[in-house]
PDB file of C-alpha atoms in Angstrom:
ATOM      1  CA  MET L   1      19.987 -12.487  -4.950  1.00 78.00           C
ATOM      2  CA  SER L   2      16.944 -13.911  -6.669  1.00 94.00           C
ATOM      3  CA  LEU L   3      15.799 -12.326  -9.983  1.00 96.00           C
ATOM      4  CA  ILE L   4      13.140 -10.358  -8.240  1.00 97.00           C
ATOM      5  CA  GLN L   5      15.651  -9.007  -5.677  1.00 97.00           C
ATOM      6  CA  ARG L   6      17.957  -7.860  -8.510  1.00 97.00           C
ATOM      7  CA  ILE L   7      15.172  -6.285 -10.298  1.00 98.00           C
ATOM      8  CA  ASP L   8      13.973  -4.474  -7.114  1.00 98.00           C
ATOM      9  CA  ALA L   9      17.538  -3.282  -6.460  1.00 97.00           C
ATOM     10  CA  LEU L  10      17.380  -1.280  -9.805  1.00 97.00           C
ATOM     11  CA  LEU L  11      14.045   0.431  -8.890  1.00 98.00           C
ATOM     12  CA  PRO L  12      14.010   3.787  -7.072  1.00 97.00           C
ATOM     13  CA  GLN L  13      12.076   2.838  -4.069  1.00 98.00           C
ATOM     14  CA  THR L  14       9.788   5.710  -4.053  1.00 97.00           C
ATOM     15  CA  GLN L  15       6.823   3.314  -3.678  1.00 96.00           C
ATOM     16  CA  CYS L  16       4.721   5.804  -5.605  1.00 95.00           C
ATOM     17  CA  GLY L  17       2.425   3.329  -7.452  1.00 94.00           C
ATOM     18  CA  LYS L  18       2.732   5.015 -10.874  1.00 95.00           C
ATOM     19  CA  CYS L  19       3.592   1.693 -12.323  1.00 95.00           C
ATOM     20  CA  GLY L  20       0.196   0.426 -11.499  1.00 94.00           C
ATOM     21  CA  HIS L  21       1.444  -1.701  -8.479  1.00 94.00           C
ATOM     22  CA  GLY L  22       1.485  -0.971  -4.803  1.00 91.00           C
ATOM     23  CA  GLY L  23       5.060  -0.510  -4.585  1.00 94.00           C
ATOM     24  CA  CYS L  24       8.488  -1.222  -6.236  1.00 97.00           C
ATOM     25  CA  ARG L  25       8.599  -4.826  -5.013  1.00 96.00           C
ATOM     26  CA  PRO L  26       5.272  -5.848  -6.538  1.00 96.00           C
ATOM     27  CA  TYR L  27       6.469  -4.234  -9.848  1.00 97.00           C
ATOM     28  CA  ALA L  28       9.683  -6.242  -9.578  1.00 97.00           C
ATOM     29  CA  GLU L  29       7.515  -9.373  -9.289  1.00 97.00           C
ATOM     30  CA  GLY L  30       5.611  -8.318 -12.359  1.00 97.00           C
ATOM     31  CA  LEU L  31       8.788  -7.569 -14.341  1.00 97.00           C
ATOM     32  CA  ALA L  32      10.075 -10.973 -13.456  1.00 97.00           C
ATOM     33  CA  LYS L  33       6.992 -12.385 -15.101  1.00 96.00           C
ATOM     34  CA  GLY L  34       7.462 -10.409 -18.226  1.00 96.00           C
ATOM     35  CA  GLU L  35       5.782  -7.059 -17.612  1.00 96.00           C
ATOM     36  CA  ALA L  36       6.957  -3.993 -19.520  1.00 97.00           C
ATOM     37  CA  ILE L  37      10.111  -2.345 -18.265  1.00 98.00           C
ATOM     38  CA  ASN L  38       8.995   1.352 -19.064  1.00 97.00           C
ATOM     39  CA  LYS L  39       6.373   1.869 -16.356  1.00 97.00           C
ATOM     40  CA  CYS L  40       8.573   3.607 -13.745  1.00 97.00           C
ATOM     41  CA  PRO L  41       8.671   7.485 -13.992  1.00 97.00           C
ATOM     42  CA  PRO L  42      10.878   7.923 -11.001  1.00 97.00           C
ATOM     43  CA  GLY L  43      13.443   5.575 -12.498  1.00 97.00           C
ATOM     44  CA  GLY L  44      13.213   7.099 -15.946  1.00 96.00           C
ATOM     45  CA  ASP L  45      15.594   6.179 -18.860  1.00 96.00           C
ATOM     46  CA  GLU L  46      18.307   5.165 -16.449  1.00 97.00           C
ATOM     47  CA  THR L  47      16.257   2.525 -14.782  1.00 97.00           C
ATOM     48  CA  ILE L  48      14.752   1.316 -18.028  1.00 98.00           C
ATOM     49  CA  ALA L  49      18.217   0.792 -19.443  1.00 97.00           C
ATOM     50  CA  ALA L  50      19.341  -1.078 -16.437  1.00 97.00           C
ATOM     51  CA  LEU L  51      16.291  -3.264 -16.490  1.00 98.00           C
ATOM     52  CA  ALA L  52      16.831  -3.976 -20.236  1.00 97.00           C
ATOM     53  CA  GLN L  53      20.302  -5.089 -19.649  1.00 97.00           C
ATOM     54  CA  LEU L  54      19.441  -7.317 -16.660  1.00 97.00           C
ATOM     55  CA  LEU L  55      16.526  -8.990 -18.358  1.00 97.00           C
ATOM     56  CA  ASP L  56      17.990  -9.044 -21.855  1.00 97.00           C
ATOM     57  CA  VAL L  57      15.059  -7.165 -23.477  1.00 97.00           C
ATOM     58  CA  PRO L  58      14.847  -4.211 -25.760  1.00 96.00           C
ATOM     59  CA  THR L  59      15.068  -0.701 -24.353  1.00 96.00           C
ATOM     60  CA  LEU L  60      11.839   1.097 -24.437  1.00 96.00           C
ATOM     61  CA  ALA L  61      10.881   4.734 -24.134  1.00 96.00           C
ATOM     62  CA  LEU L  62       9.123   5.681 -20.760  1.00 96.00           C
ATOM     63  CA  ASP L  63       5.403   5.264 -21.020  1.00 95.00           C
ATOM     64  CA  PRO L  64       4.130   8.776 -21.208  1.00 93.00           C
ATOM     65  CA  GLU L  65       0.806   7.800 -19.692  1.00 92.00           C
ATOM     66  CA  ARG L  66       2.661   7.063 -16.360  1.00 92.00           C
ATOM     67  CA  GLY L  67       3.175  10.779 -15.681  1.00 91.00           C
ATOM     68  CA  SER L  68       6.231  12.402 -14.322  1.00 91.00           C
ATOM     69  CA  ALA L  69       8.242  12.011 -11.084  1.00 93.00           C
ATOM     70  CA  PRO L  70      10.709  14.872 -10.473  1.00 94.00           C
ATOM     71  CA  ALA L  71      13.002  15.022  -7.473  1.00 95.00           C
ATOM     72  CA  GLN L  72      10.757  16.443  -4.795  1.00 96.00           C
ATOM     73  CA  ILE L  73       9.629  16.185  -1.180  1.00 96.00           C
ATOM     74  CA  ALA L  74       6.351  16.822   0.539  1.00 97.00           C
ATOM     75  CA  PHE L  75       5.880  19.776   2.806  1.00 97.00           C
ATOM     76  CA  ILE L  76       2.870  20.313   5.092  1.00 97.00           C
ATOM     77  CA  ARG L  77       1.643  23.856   5.789  1.00 96.00           C
ATOM     78  CA  GLU L  78       1.426  23.172   9.418  1.00 92.00           C
ATOM     79  CA  ALA L  79      -0.871  26.179  10.204  1.00 92.00           C
ATOM     80  CA  GLU L  80      -3.565  24.726   7.910  1.00 95.00           C
ATOM     81  CA  CYS L  81      -3.313  21.019   9.081  1.00 95.00           C
ATOM     82  CA  ILE L  82      -6.301  19.711  10.910  1.00 94.00           C
ATOM     83  CA  GLY L  83      -4.716  16.583  12.284  1.00 95.00           C
ATOM     84  CA  CYS L  84      -6.897  14.121  10.250  1.00 94.00           C
ATOM     85  CA  THR L  85      -3.905  11.590   9.955  1.00 95.00           C
ATOM     86  CA  LYS L  86      -5.037  10.686   6.310  1.00 95.00           C
ATOM     87  CA  CYS L  87      -1.563  11.617   4.974  1.00 96.00           C
ATOM     88  CA  ILE L  88       0.171   9.603   7.626  1.00 96.00           C
ATOM     89  CA  GLN L  89      -1.981   6.489   6.670  1.00 95.00           C
ATOM     90  CA  ALA L  90      -1.089   7.187   2.891  1.00 96.00           C
ATOM     91  CA  CYS L  91       2.709   7.508   3.315  1.00 97.00           C
ATOM     92  CA  PRO L  92       4.431   4.194   2.208  1.00 96.00           C
ATOM     93  CA  VAL L  93       7.567   4.881   4.277  1.00 97.00           C
ATOM     94  CA  ASP L  94       6.267   6.368   7.464  1.00 97.00           C
ATOM     95  CA  ALA L  95       7.859   9.707   6.597  1.00 97.00           C
ATOM     96  CA  ILE L  96       5.041  11.811   8.215  1.00 97.00           C
ATOM     97  CA  VAL L  97       4.651  12.175  12.019  1.00 96.00           C
ATOM     98  CA  GLY L  98       1.766  13.436  14.046  1.00 94.00           C
ATOM     99  CA  ALA L  99      -1.396  12.284  15.823  1.00 93.00           C
ATOM    100  CA  ALA L 100      -5.157  12.771  15.528  1.00 92.00           C
ATOM    101  CA  LYS L 101      -6.257  16.428  15.902  1.00 92.00           C
ATOM    102  CA  LEU L 102      -2.591  17.477  16.170  1.00 93.00           C
ATOM    103  CA  MET L 103      -0.439  19.157  13.621  1.00 94.00           C
ATOM    104  CA  HIS L 104       1.448  16.769  11.186  1.00 96.00           C
ATOM    105  CA  THR L 105       4.940  17.247   9.776  1.00 97.00           C
ATOM    106  CA  VAL L 106       7.017  15.572   7.086  1.00 97.00           C
ATOM    107  CA  ILE L 107      10.518  14.155   7.858  1.00 96.00           C
ATOM    108  CA  SER L 108      12.157  15.545   4.758  1.00 95.00           C
ATOM    109  CA  THR L 109      15.098  13.234   4.810  1.00 95.00           C
ATOM    110  CA  GLU L 110      12.766  10.194   4.743  1.00 97.00           C
ATOM    111  CA  CYS L 111      10.336  11.511   2.051  1.00 97.00           C
ATOM    112  CA  THR L 112      10.523   9.774  -1.199  1.00 96.00           C
ATOM    113  CA  GLY L 113       8.447  12.451  -3.091  1.00 96.00           C
ATOM    114  CA  CYS L 114       5.877   9.736  -3.980  1.00 95.00           C
ATOM    115  CA  ASP L 115       3.044  12.385  -3.795  1.00 95.00           C
ATOM    116  CA  LEU L 116       0.577   9.693  -2.352  1.00 96.00           C
ATOM    117  CA  CYS L 117      -0.056  12.021   0.638  1.00 96.00           C
ATOM    118  CA  VAL L 118      -1.442  14.870  -1.455  1.00 95.00           C
ATOM    119  CA  ALA L 119      -4.720  13.557  -2.790  1.00 93.00           C
ATOM    120  CA  PRO L 120      -6.084  12.277   0.617  1.00 93.00           C
ATOM    121  CA  CYS L 121      -5.606  15.636   2.380  1.00 95.00           C
ATOM    122  CA  PRO L 122      -9.033  17.118   2.815  1.00 93.00           C
ATOM    123  CA  VAL L 123      -7.739  20.675   3.239  1.00 94.00           C
ATOM    124  CA  ASP L 124      -5.080  20.653   0.480  1.00 94.00           C
ATOM    125  CA  CYS L 125      -2.268  21.835   2.846  1.00 96.00           C
ATOM    126  CA  ILE L 126       0.491  19.663   1.307  1.00 97.00           C
ATOM    127  CA  ASP L 127       2.930  21.017  -1.269  1.00 97.00           C
ATOM    128  CA  LEU L 128       5.445  19.132  -3.332  1.00 96.00           C
ATOM    129  CA  LEU L 129       8.713  21.123  -3.306  1.00 96.00           C
ATOM    130  CA  PRO L 130      11.377  20.515  -5.939  1.00 95.00           C
ATOM    131  CA  LEU L 131      14.907  19.451  -4.663  1.00 92.00           C
ATOM    132  CA  SER L 132      17.330  22.025  -5.736  1.00 83.00           C
ATOM    133  CA  ALA L 133      20.807  21.224  -7.019  1.00 74.00           C
ATOM    134  CA  ASP L 134      22.340  22.417  -3.746  1.00 80.00           C
ATOM    135  CA  SER L 135      19.953  20.499  -1.543  1.00 87.00           C
ATOM    136  CA  THR L 136      21.435  18.408   1.265  1.00 90.00           C
ATOM    137  CA  ILE L 137      18.626  15.848   0.684  1.00 93.00           C
ATOM    138  CA  ILE L 138      19.746  13.042  -1.572  1.00 93.00           C
ATOM    139  CA  PRO L 139      17.267  12.495  -4.448  1.00 94.00           C
ATOM    140  CA  ILE L 140      16.480   8.857  -5.196  1.00 95.00           C
ATOM    141  CA  VAL L 141      14.941   9.339  -8.655  1.00 96.00           C
ATOM    142  CA  GLY L 142      16.930   8.227 -11.677  1.00 95.00           C
ATOM    143  CA  GLY L 143      19.121  10.444 -13.882  1.00 92.00           C
ATOM    144  CA  LEU L 144      20.545  12.719 -11.093  1.00 92.00           C
ATOM    145  CA  ALA L 145      23.531  10.697  -9.858  1.00 92.00           C
ATOM    146  CA  THR L 146      26.447  11.578 -12.169  1.00 90.00           C
ATOM    147  CA  ASN L 147      29.418  10.206 -10.421  1.00 93.00           C
ATOM    148  CA  ALA L 148      30.388   7.157  -8.191  1.00 95.00           C
ATOM    149  CA  GLU L 149      30.028   9.007  -4.934  1.00 95.00           C
ATOM    150  CA  GLN L 150      26.499  10.311  -5.781  1.00 94.00           C
ATOM    151  CA  ARG L 151      25.510   6.793  -7.012  1.00 95.00           C
ATOM    152  CA  THR L 152      26.720   5.248  -3.867  1.00 96.00           C
ATOM    153  CA  ALA L 153      24.768   7.790  -1.766  1.00 95.00           C
ATOM    154  CA  ARG L 154      21.620   7.234  -3.860  1.00 96.00           C
ATOM    155  CA  THR L 155      21.878   3.373  -3.546  1.00 96.00           C
ATOM    156  CA  ALA L 156      22.127   3.711   0.320  1.00 97.00           C
ATOM    157  CA  LYS L 157      19.109   5.888   0.416  1.00 97.00           C
ATOM    158  CA  ARG L 158      17.235   3.630  -1.785  1.00 97.00           C
ATOM    159  CA  ASP L 159      18.066   0.674   0.478  1.00 97.00           C
ATOM    160  CA  HIS L 160      16.993   2.806   3.473  1.00 97.00           C
ATOM    161  CA  SER L 161      13.672   3.685   1.894  1.00 97.00           C
ATOM    162  CA  ARG L 162      13.078   0.081   0.963  1.00 97.00           C
ATOM    163  CA  GLN L 163      13.688  -0.970   4.624  1.00 97.00           C
ATOM    164  CA  ARG L 164      11.133   1.660   5.757  1.00 97.00           C
ATOM    165  CA  TYR L 165       8.633   0.469   3.337  1.00 96.00           C
ATOM    166  CA  GLU L 166       9.053  -3.207   4.416  1.00 95.00           C
ATOM    167  CA  GLN L 167       9.014  -2.155   8.158  1.00 96.00           C
ATOM    168  CA  ARG L 168       5.750  -0.239   7.674  1.00 95.00           C
ATOM    169  CA  ASN L 169       4.106  -3.272   5.915  1.00 93.00           C
ATOM    170  CA  ALA L 170       5.348  -5.530   8.687  1.00 94.00           C
ATOM    171  CA  ARG L 171       3.925  -3.156  11.252  1.00 94.00           C
ATOM    172  CA  LEU L 172       0.593  -3.018   9.667  1.00 92.00           C
ATOM    173  CA  GLN L 173       0.386  -6.788   9.505  1.00 93.00           C
ATOM    174  CA  ARG L 174       1.263  -6.945  13.194  1.00 94.00           C
ATOM    175  CA  GLU L 175      -1.348  -4.469  14.023  1.00 93.00           C
ATOM    176  CA  GLU L 176      -3.998  -6.272  12.035  1.00 91.00           C
ATOM    177  CA  ALA L 177      -2.914  -9.516  13.720  1.00 91.00           C
ATOM    178  CA  ARG L 178      -3.248  -8.046  17.081  1.00 92.00           C
ATOM    179  CA  LYS L 179      -6.792  -6.632  16.332  1.00 90.00           C
ATOM    180  CA  GLN L 180      -7.800 -10.007  15.118  1.00 89.00           C
ATOM    181  CA  ALA L 181      -6.468 -11.592  18.313  1.00 89.00           C
ATOM    182  CA  GLU L 182      -8.314  -9.112  20.443  1.00 89.00           C
ATOM    183  CA  ARG L 183     -11.483  -9.658  18.613  1.00 87.00           C
ATOM    184  CA  LEU L 184     -11.073 -13.423  19.102  1.00 85.00           C
ATOM    185  CA  ALA L 185     -10.315 -12.924  22.811  1.00 85.00           C
ATOM    186  CA  ARG L 186     -13.509 -10.921  23.213  1.00 83.00           C
ATOM    187  CA  SER L 187     -15.558 -13.589  21.449  1.00 79.00           C
ATOM    188  CA  GLN L 188     -14.036 -16.306  23.663  1.00 78.00           C
ATOM    189  CA  ARG L 189     -14.814 -14.362  26.778  1.00 78.00           C
ATOM    190  CA  SER L 190     -18.381 -13.926  25.588  1.00 70.00           C
ATOM    191  CA  VAL L 191     -18.515 -17.712  25.035  1.00 66.00           C
ATOM    192  CA  VAL L 192     -17.262 -18.315  28.601  1.00 65.00           C
ATOM    193  CA  THR L 193     -19.623 -15.792  30.094  1.00 64.00           C
ATOM    194  CA  THR L 194     -22.593 -17.321  28.197  1.00 58.00           C
ATOM    195  CA  ALA L 195     -21.659 -20.840  29.044  1.00 56.00           C
ATOM    196  CA  SER L 196     -21.300 -20.102  32.815  1.00 60.00           C
ATOM    197  CA  SER L 197     -24.558 -18.241  32.967  1.00 58.00           C
ATOM    198  CA  THR L 198     -26.495 -21.150  31.440  1.00 52.00           C
ATOM    199  CA  ALA L 199     -24.450 -24.272  32.358  1.00 51.00           C
ATOM    200  CA  THR L 200     -26.223 -24.715  35.737  1.00 52.00           C
ATOM    201  CA  ASP L 201     -29.678 -24.365  34.143  1.00 58.00           C
ATOM    202  CA  ASP L 202     -29.290 -26.180  30.775  1.00 64.00           C
ATOM    203  CA  PRO L 203     -25.993 -27.936  29.756  1.00 68.00           C
ATOM    204  CA  ILE L 204     -27.289 -28.493  26.186  1.00 70.00           C
ATOM    205  CA  LYS L 205     -28.357 -24.769  25.774  1.00 70.00           C
ATOM    206  CA  ALA L 206     -24.924 -23.841  27.064  1.00 64.00           C
ATOM    207  CA  ALA L 207     -23.199 -25.994  24.335  1.00 67.00           C
ATOM    208  CA  ILE L 208     -25.498 -24.505  21.624  1.00 71.00           C
ATOM    209  CA  GLU L 209     -24.631 -21.031  22.876  1.00 70.00           C
ATOM    210  CA  ARG L 210     -20.864 -21.776  22.750  1.00 71.00           C
ATOM    211  CA  VAL L 211     -21.195 -23.016  19.138  1.00 74.00           C
ATOM    212  CA  LYS L 212     -23.258 -20.155  18.179  1.00 73.00           C
ATOM    213  CA  ALA L 213     -20.662 -17.699  19.687  1.00 71.00           C
ATOM    214  CA  GLN L 214     -17.916 -19.402  17.852  1.00 75.00           C
ATOM    215  CA  LYS L 215     -19.735 -19.234  14.558  1.00 76.00           C
ATOM    216  CA  ILE L 216     -20.340 -15.479  15.067  1.00 75.00           C
ATOM    217  CA  ALA L 217     -16.598 -14.925  15.864  1.00 74.00           C
ATOM    218  CA  ALA L 218     -15.558 -16.816  12.691  1.00 77.00           C
ATOM    219  CA  ALA L 219     -18.094 -14.913  10.539  1.00 78.00           C
ATOM    220  CA  ASP L 220     -16.845 -11.529  11.958  1.00 78.00           C
ATOM    221  CA  ALA L 221     -13.228 -12.465  11.187  1.00 78.00           C
ATOM    222  CA  ALA L 222     -14.222 -13.463   7.753  1.00 82.00           C
ATOM    223  CA  LEU L 223     -16.306 -10.385   7.171  1.00 79.00           C
ATOM    224  CA  LYS L 224     -13.211  -8.311   8.308  1.00 77.00           C
ATOM    225  CA  GLN L 225     -10.954  -9.945   5.864  1.00 79.00           C
ATOM    226  CA  ALA L 226     -13.484  -9.465   3.050  1.00 81.00           C
ATOM    227  CA  LYS L 227     -13.782  -5.849   3.869  1.00 80.00           C
ATOM    228  CA  ILE L 228      -9.982  -5.483   3.686  1.00 76.00           C
ATOM    229  CA  ALA L 229      -9.823  -7.442   0.414  1.00 75.00           C
ATOM    230  CA  ALA L 230     -12.532  -5.382  -1.222  1.00 77.00           C
ATOM    231  CA  ALA L 231     -10.916  -2.060  -0.045  1.00 72.00           C
ATOM    232  CA  MET L 232      -7.345  -3.126  -1.402  1.00 71.00           C
ATOM    233  CA  SER L 233      -8.938  -4.364  -4.654  1.00 73.00           C
ATOM    234  CA  ARG L 234     -10.735  -1.078  -5.145  1.00 78.00           C
ATOM    235  CA  ALA L 235      -7.538   0.998  -4.313  1.00 72.00           C
ATOM    236  CA  GLN L 236      -5.499  -1.148  -6.816  1.00 75.00           C
ATOM    237  CA  LEU L 237      -8.077  -0.488  -9.449  1.00 79.00           C
ATOM    238  CA  ASN L 238      -8.182   3.222  -8.785  1.00 76.00           C
ATOM    239  CA  LYS L 239      -4.279   3.429  -8.763  1.00 72.00           C
ATOM    240  CA  ALA L 240      -4.233   1.685 -12.195  1.00 77.00           C
ATOM    241  CA  ARG L 241      -6.869   3.970 -13.634  1.00 80.00           C
ATOM    242  CA  THR L 242      -4.960   6.920 -12.516  1.00 74.00           C
ATOM    243  CA  ALA L 243      -1.628   5.561 -13.880  1.00 74.00           C
ATOM    244  CA  PHE L 244      -3.113   4.501 -17.228  1.00 77.00           C
ATOM    245  CA  GLY L 245      -5.019   7.771 -17.854  1.00 77.00           C
ATOM    246  CA  GLU L 246      -8.078   8.225 -20.083  1.00 78.00           C
ATOM    247  CA  THR L 247      -6.641   6.336 -23.076  1.00 81.00           C
ATOM    248  CA  PRO L 248      -5.013   3.146 -21.895  1.00 81.00           C
ATOM    249  CA  ASN L 249      -3.446   0.979 -24.479  1.00 85.00           C
ATOM    250  CA  GLU L 250      -4.588  -2.628 -25.301  1.00 83.00           C
ATOM    251  CA  ALA L 251      -2.417  -4.209 -22.633  1.00 80.00           C
ATOM    252  CA  GLN L 252      -3.440  -1.694 -19.956  1.00 83.00           C
ATOM    253  CA  HIS L 253      -7.201  -2.102 -20.974  1.00 83.00           C
ATOM    254  CA  ALA L 254      -6.862  -5.791 -20.362  1.00 83.00           C
ATOM    255  CA  GLN L 255      -5.204  -5.165 -17.078  1.00 83.00           C
ATOM    256  CA  LEU L 256      -7.983  -2.804 -16.148  1.00 84.00           C
ATOM    257  CA  LEU L 257     -10.676  -5.337 -17.048  1.00 88.00           C
ATOM    258  CA  GLU L 258      -8.933  -7.998 -14.804  1.00 86.00           C
ATOM    259  CA  LEU L 259      -8.698  -5.565 -11.911  1.00 85.00           C
ATOM    260  CA  GLU L 260     -12.348  -4.564 -12.300  1.00 87.00           C
ATOM    261  CA  ARG L 261     -13.310  -8.290 -12.297  1.00 88.00           C
ATOM    262  CA  GLU L 262     -11.296  -8.867  -9.161  1.00 87.00           C
ATOM    263  CA  SER L 263     -12.900  -5.691  -7.529  1.00 85.00           C
ATOM    264  CA  GLN L 264     -16.395  -6.852  -8.486  1.00 90.00           C
ATOM    265  CA  ALA L 265     -15.760 -10.345  -7.207  1.00 90.00           C
ATOM    266  CA  ALA L 266     -14.260  -9.027  -3.887  1.00 85.00           C
ATOM    267  CA  GLN L 267     -17.233  -6.712  -3.502  1.00 88.00           C
ATOM    268  CA  ALA L 268     -19.713  -9.448  -4.308  1.00 89.00           C
ATOM    269  CA  HIS L 269     -18.051 -11.790  -1.656  1.00 88.00           C
ATOM    270  CA  LEU L 270     -18.197  -8.958   0.899  1.00 83.00           C
ATOM    271  CA  GLU L 271     -21.878  -8.281   0.222  1.00 87.00           C
ATOM    272  CA  SER L 272     -22.717 -12.064   0.449  1.00 86.00           C
ATOM    273  CA  LEU L 273     -20.923 -12.279   3.853  1.00 82.00           C
ATOM    274  CA  GLN L 274     -22.641  -9.143   4.988  1.00 81.00           C
ATOM    275  CA  ALA L 275     -26.167 -10.541   4.025  1.00 81.00           C
ATOM    276  CA  VAL L 276     -25.412 -13.839   5.842  1.00 76.00           C
ATOM    277  CA  SER L 277     -24.167 -11.886   8.929  1.00 71.00           C
ATOM    278  CA  GLU L 278     -27.250  -9.760   9.059  1.00 72.00           C
ATOM    279  CA  HIS L 279     -29.484 -12.740   8.608  1.00 69.00           C
ATOM    280  CA  GLY L 280     -27.739 -14.734  11.216  1.00 60.00           C
ATOM    281  CA  ARG L 281     -27.859 -11.890  13.809  1.00 57.00           C
ATOM    282  CA  GLY L 282     -31.394 -11.113  12.906  1.00 55.00           C
TER     283      GLY L 282
END
């Protein structure tokens, strides 16, 4: 395995974002570049020690500003659920099922306890329930596997959670690609329709209309990508702010400044594209 893969194998795969990244794999990539090893509350001291050994760096105490991550699972009070799908969209491992305006429920055996579904819920109907010692659900956080059998079971569940995380990301990418293809197809149909309606009257005008439609389609695609980039940049900044707390240290402050610059740049790029789009359509 590559160094990043070996690092990722030591992480708990909760995908909670408490490290300031969007998941365990991005944190593993940061660790490979020299990032601090003490940013993972779900991994705790056990993961810190394993990372220190792998990377040949000193062991550190867990950064207290990252919060805590006990063994827990989410539970939706179904009678209060309004079917908004916000928790479904937030879950990094697709452990919540449901549909718009219909009750949602958590697949308890798939839940990593990341708590990312709690904040988006507009009616506050999601509870985080601690896993009891006699629970049949295997906890994936660090420090709870005390023998070889438990460690093997935990590793298997972590691998499974990683696969669900990767599968979800792949699905979202496919869905975005499909939407872009559909938008392109619609724009091309518009070009054909426009061309056919004007070709018999004025071939030059038809060619101009085709070029114009193609430019509009390209601008729409660029605008969509800019919106996604701006939203992702804002989300990354907000995650980091939450993880670092009100009193970030010097390194965290520098990272926040960099994330703020990236967010501002992404927003400025989006606004410039929106202005061009409005002017062009006007």
